[in-house]
Coordinates of C-alpha atoms and ligand atoms in Angstrom, one line a residue:
M1 CA -95.2 30.6 -0.7
P2 CA -93.3 27.4 -0.6
E3 CA -94.4 24.4 -2.5
P4 CA -97.6 23.0 -0.8
I5 CA -97.7 19.4 0.3
F6 CA -100.8 17.3 -0.5
F7 CA -101.9 13.8 0.7
T8 CA -105.0 11.9 1.2
L9 CA -105.6 9.1 3.8
T10 CA -108.2 7.0 2.0
S11 CA -109.8 8.9 -0.8
S12 CA -109.6 8.9 -4.4
P13 CA -106.1 9.5 -5.8
A14 CA -107.7 11.0 -9.1
L15 CA -109.1 14.1 -7.0
L16 CA -105.8 14.4 -4.9
E17 CA -103.7 14.5 -8.2
S18 CA -105.9 16.9 -9.7
V19 CA -105.8 19.4 -6.9
A20 CA -102.1 19.0 -6.3
K21 CA -101.2 19.4 -10.0
H22 CA -103.2 22.6 -10.2
Y23 CA -101.6 24.1 -7.2
Q24 CA -98.1 22.7 -8.2
G25 CA -97.8 20.9 -4.9
K26 CA -96.1 17.7 -4.1
I27 CA -98.0 14.5 -3.2
A28 CA -96.4 13.4 0.1
N29 CA -95.5 9.7 0.7
I30 CA -97.3 8.6 3.8
N31 CA -97.6 5.4 5.8
L32 CA -101.0 4.8 7.2
R33 CA -101.7 1.5 8.9
H34 CA -103.3 0.0 11.8
F35 CA -101.4 -1.6 14.8
P36 CA -102.7 -5.1 15.7
D37 CA -105.1 -3.7 18.4
G38 CA -106.7 -1.3 15.7
E39 CA -105.0 1.9 16.8
T40 CA -103.8 4.2 14.0
F41 CA -100.1 4.4 12.9
F42 CA -99.2 7.4 10.6
K43 CA -96.0 8.6 9.2
I44 CA -95.2 11.2 6.6
E45 CA -91.9 10.7 4.7
D46 CA -91.7 14.3 3.2
D47 CA -90.3 17.4 5.0
V48 CA -93.2 19.6 5.8
K49 CA -91.5 22.4 7.7
D50 CA -92.8 25.8 6.9
R51 CA -94.7 24.4 3.9
P52 CA -98.6 24.5 3.6
V53 CA -100.1 21.2 4.1
V54 CA -103.4 20.2 2.5
I55 CA -105.3 16.9 3.4
V56 CA -107.8 15.9 0.7
E57 CA -110.2 13.5 2.5
T58 CA -113.9 13.0 1.7
L59 CA -115.7 12.2 4.9
D60 CA -118.2 9.6 4.2
H61 CA -118.0 6.9 7.0
P62 CA -116.6 9.6 9.2
D63 CA -116.2 7.5 12.3
D64 CA -113.6 5.3 10.6
K65 CA -111.7 8.4 9.2
V66 CA -111.6 10.8 12.0
M67 CA -108.9 9.5 14.2
P68 CA -106.3 9.1 11.4
L69 CA -107.3 12.5 10.1
M70 CA -106.6 14.2 13.5
I71 CA -103.5 12.3 14.0
A72 CA -102.2 13.2 10.6
A73 CA -103.2 16.9 10.9
D74 CA -101.4 17.0 14.3
T75 CA -98.4 15.2 13.1
V76 CA -97.6 17.7 10.3
K77 CA -98.4 20.6 12.7
R78 CA -95.8 19.2 15.2
L79 CA -93.3 18.9 12.3
G80 CA -93.6 22.5 11.7
A81 CA -96.0 22.8 8.8
H82 CA -96.9 26.4 7.8
S83 CA -100.6 25.6 7.9
V84 CA -102.8 22.6 7.5
G85 CA -106.0 22.7 5.5
L86 CA -108.6 20.2 4.9
V87 CA -110.3 19.7 1.4
A88 CA -113.4 17.5 2.2
P89 CA -115.5 17.0 -0.9
Y90 CA -118.3 15.5 1.3
L91 CA -118.6 16.8 4.7
A92 CA -120.0 14.6 7.4
Y93 CA -122.1 15.1 10.4
M94 CA -124.2 18.0 9.0
R95 CA -127.7 16.4 9.4
Q96 CA -127.9 16.2 13.2
D97 CA -128.2 19.9 13.6
K98 CA -130.5 20.0 16.5
A99 CA -131.7 17.8 19.4
F100 CA -134.9 16.5 18.2
S101 CA -135.6 15.1 21.7
A102 CA -134.3 15.7 25.1
G103 CA -130.8 14.2 25.6
E104 CA -129.9 13.9 22.0
A105 CA -126.3 14.8 20.9
I106 CA -126.0 17.7 18.4
S107 CA -123.2 15.8 16.6
S108 CA -122.6 18.5 13.9
Q109 CA -121.3 20.8 16.7
T110 CA -119.1 18.2 18.1
F111 CA -117.7 17.4 14.7
A112 CA -117.1 21.0 13.7
K113 CA -115.4 21.5 17.0
L114 CA -113.0 18.7 16.5
V115 CA -112.1 19.7 12.8
S116 CA -111.7 23.4 13.9
E117 CA -109.3 22.4 16.7
H118 CA -107.0 20.5 14.2
F119 CA -107.2 22.4 10.9
D120 CA -106.5 26.1 9.9
W121 CA -109.1 26.0 7.0
M122 CA -111.6 23.7 5.3
V123 CA -113.2 23.7 1.8
T124 CA -116.1 21.5 1.1
I125 CA -118.7 21.0 -1.5
D126 CA -122.4 21.5 -0.7
P127 CA -122.5 20.7 2.8
H128 CA -126.0 19.8 4.1
L129 CA -127.0 23.2 5.3
H130 CA -130.6 23.0 6.6
R131 CA -131.2 24.7 9.9
Y132 CA -127.5 26.2 9.8
H133 CA -127.3 28.7 7.2
D134 CA -123.5 29.1 7.2
L135 CA -120.7 26.7 8.3
N136 CA -119.4 29.5 10.5
E137 CA -122.3 28.9 12.9
I138 CA -120.4 25.8 14.0
Y139 CA -117.0 26.0 12.6
T140 CA -114.4 28.5 14.1
I141 CA -111.9 28.2 11.2
P142 CA -112.3 29.9 7.9
T143 CA -114.4 27.7 5.6
Q144 CA -115.3 27.9 1.9
V145 CA -118.3 26.2 0.4
L146 CA -118.2 25.2 -3.3
H147 CA -121.1 24.3 -5.4
A148 CA -121.7 21.3 -7.7
A149 CA -125.1 22.7 -8.8
P150 CA -123.8 24.3 -12.0
I151 CA -122.2 21.3 -13.4
V152 CA -125.0 18.9 -12.1
A153 CA -127.4 21.3 -14.2
D154 CA -125.1 21.1 -17.1
W155 CA -125.2 17.3 -16.9
I156 CA -129.0 17.3 -16.8
Q157 CA -129.2 19.7 -19.7
N158 CA -126.8 17.5 -21.9
N159 CA -128.2 14.3 -21.1
I160 CA -132.0 14.4 -20.5
E161 CA -134.6 15.5 -22.9
S162 CA -137.3 17.8 -21.5
P163 CA -136.5 17.3 -17.7
M164 CA -138.9 18.4 -14.9
L165 CA -136.6 18.8 -11.8
I166 CA -138.1 17.5 -8.6
G167 CA -136.8 18.1 -5.1
P168 CA -138.0 15.7 -2.4
D169 CA -138.1 18.3 0.4
S170 CA -137.9 21.7 1.6
E171 CA -134.1 21.5 1.9
S172 CA -133.7 20.5 -1.7
E173 CA -135.3 23.9 -2.9
Q174 CA -131.9 25.7 -2.7
W175 CA -130.3 23.3 -5.4
V176 CA -133.3 22.5 -7.4
S177 CA -134.2 26.1 -8.0
E178 CA -130.8 27.1 -9.0
M179 CA -130.4 24.3 -11.5
A180 CA -133.9 24.8 -12.9
K181 CA -133.1 28.5 -13.3
Q182 CA -129.7 27.6 -15.1
I183 CA -131.2 25.2 -17.7
N184 CA -134.5 27.0 -18.0
A185 CA -136.4 23.8 -16.8
P186 CA -139.6 23.6 -14.8
Y187 CA -139.2 22.3 -11.1
L188 CA -141.2 21.6 -8.2
V189 CA -140.4 20.8 -4.4
L190 CA -142.2 18.2 -2.5
E191 CA -143.1 18.1 1.2
K192 CA -141.3 15.2 3.1
T193 CA -141.6 14.2 6.8
R194 CA -139.0 12.0 8.3
H195 CA -140.3 9.4 10.9
G196 CA -137.0 7.4 11.3
D197 CA -133.9 6.6 9.5
K198 CA -135.5 4.5 6.8
D199 CA -139.1 5.8 7.2
V200 CA -140.2 8.8 5.4
S201 CA -143.5 10.1 3.9
I202 CA -144.1 12.5 1.0
K203 CA -147.3 14.7 0.8
P204 CA -149.2 13.6 -2.3
V205 CA -149.4 16.1 -5.0
P206 CA -151.0 16.2 -8.5
M207 CA -148.4 15.4 -11.1
D208 CA -150.2 16.8 -14.1
A209 CA -147.4 19.2 -14.8
L210 CA -145.2 16.0 -15.6
A211 CA -146.7 15.5 -18.9
G212 CA -144.2 15.4 -21.6
H213 CA -141.3 15.6 -19.2
T214 CA -138.7 13.3 -17.8
P215 CA -139.0 13.5 -14.0
V216 CA -135.4 14.2 -12.6
L217 CA -135.2 13.8 -8.7
V218 CA -132.5 15.9 -7.4
D219 CA -131.1 15.8 -4.0
D220 CA -127.8 16.7 -2.2
M221 CA -127.4 13.2 -1.0
I222 CA -128.6 9.7 -1.1
S223 CA -128.0 8.0 2.1
T224 CA -130.6 5.0 2.8
G225 CA -132.2 6.0 -0.6
R226 CA -135.6 5.9 1.2
T227 CA -136.5 9.4 0.4
L228 CA -136.1 8.9 -3.4
I229 CA -137.6 5.5 -3.2
K230 CA -140.7 6.9 -1.6
V231 CA -141.1 9.6 -4.2
I232 CA -140.7 7.1 -7.0
E233 CA -143.1 4.6 -5.5
D234 CA -145.8 6.9 -3.9
I235 CA -145.7 10.1 -5.9
L236 CA -144.7 9.4 -9.5
P237 CA -147.2 7.9 -11.6
E238 CA -146.5 5.3 -14.3
T239 CA -144.8 8.0 -16.5
P240 CA -143.9 7.1 -20.1
N241 CA -140.3 8.4 -19.2
Q242 CA -138.7 6.5 -16.3
P243 CA -137.5 8.9 -13.5
V244 CA -133.9 9.7 -13.2
C245 CA -132.2 10.4 -9.8
V246 CA -129.4 12.8 -9.8
A247 CA -127.5 13.5 -6.5
I248 CA -124.4 15.2 -5.4
H249 CA -123.0 13.0 -2.7
A250 CA -123.2 9.2 -3.2
V251 CA -123.3 8.2 0.5
F252 CA -125.5 5.0 -0.3
S253 CA -125.7 3.4 3.2
G254 CA -126.3 -0.4 3.4
D255 CA -128.5 -1.7 0.6
A256 CA -129.6 1.9 -0.5
F257 CA -128.1 1.4 -4.2
E258 CA -129.6 -2.0 -4.8
A259 CA -133.1 -0.9 -3.2
L260 CA -133.1 2.3 -5.4
K261 CA -132.2 0.2 -8.5
A262 CA -135.1 -2.3 -7.8
T263 CA -137.7 0.7 -8.4
Q264 CA -138.8 1.7 -11.9
I265 CA -135.9 4.2 -11.9
G266 CA -134.4 4.8 -15.2
D267 CA -130.9 6.0 -14.1
I268 CA -129.1 6.9 -11.0
V269 CA -126.3 9.6 -11.5
T270 CA -124.0 11.1 -8.8
T271 CA -120.9 13.3 -8.7
N272 CA -117.5 11.9 -7.5
T273 CA -117.4 13.6 -4.1
I274 CA -117.6 10.1 -2.9
K275 CA -116.4 7.3 -5.1
H276 CA -119.2 5.0 -6.2
P277 CA -120.3 3.1 -9.3
S278 CA -123.0 5.7 -9.9
N279 CA -120.5 8.4 -10.4
R280 CA -120.9 10.2 -13.8
I281 CA -120.3 13.8 -13.0
D282 CA -116.7 15.1 -12.2
I283 CA -116.3 17.7 -9.6
S284 CA -112.6 17.9 -9.7
T285 CA -112.6 21.3 -11.5
I286 CA -114.8 22.7 -8.7
L287 CA -112.1 21.8 -6.2
L288 CA -109.6 24.1 -8.0
Q289 CA -111.5 27.2 -6.8
N290 CA -109.9 26.9 -3.4
E291 CA -109.4 30.5 -1.9
Y292 CA -106.8 29.4 0.6
L293 CA -104.3 28.4 -2.1
S294 CA -103.1 30.2 -5.0
P295 CA -101.7 28.4 -8.2
N296 CA -98.0 29.2 -8.3
Ligands
R5P1 C1 -132.5 15.5 3.7 O1 -132.5 16.1 4.6 C2 -131.5 15.4 2.5 O2 -131.5 16.4 1.7 C3 -131.7 14.0 1.7 O3 -133.0 14.2 1.3 C4 -131.6 12.8 2.8 O4 -130.5 13.0 3.5 C5 -131.5 11.7 2.1 O5 -131.6 10.6 3.0 P1 -132.1 9.3 2.6 O6 -131.4 8.6 1.3 O7 -131.6 8.3 3.9 O8 -133.6 9.3 2.6

């Protein structure tokens, strides 16, 4: 296989460099800018003919990224790339997985269609699979899902004394139960109802089991932060040990980070699938398990 070409449009150079180095690829020189009217200009300086091309782009704020991404993928294909793959540590548009009322878009399907039309394969970390059980229900290209749970669990084990893992909703059970098993910690899963973007309620439960433990709230992502804020404010009693939030994807929309910090939270820890000041767990080694690339 000829030397693969890697680049990112806007994402962390550290993740790009680690993946490119592992697969002994070249990091391409690209020119990405916007014309005065806001349209995207993209140029790749390297020869991609007959070479596999990999774009490493995390997909938070996807609407700003999608046009440049599709233009970049189309450009390298037109220039004769052998294939074009997408490594998206965070995959967007997974939560609108059904029309909750008549007339609503199912944007997860639209997004999947768009990516499937422009890429040959995709690798991502812990996409929000709730009503879908597999990405192939909406993506028509080969996809590989990697999991951050093992290294997140390691972090909890190495940094928190006597943790009690708490998942805020039924979706979180998949991560929380795995992590709890790995580190032999107790866990519980709460019941959440979402009433609006920033309006959730959590069913009250007795927290007797918490005695002697540090509550560790575990979620796949923090977006508005309202899920975890609600758990901290309404469910967790005044525990001697302040709760810690650990999430895989640091989406943090609007004032989410500040609002979460303003609670009685002890610490907020995320992985670097999305660059954020709360990043403390490095997922770069997980991205080296890519089954569509082989180290030379
Ligand atoms: C829910 O379905 C997810 O697992 C997260 O709990 C949710 O997306 C967090 O969203 P927010 O921070 O806006 O409450």
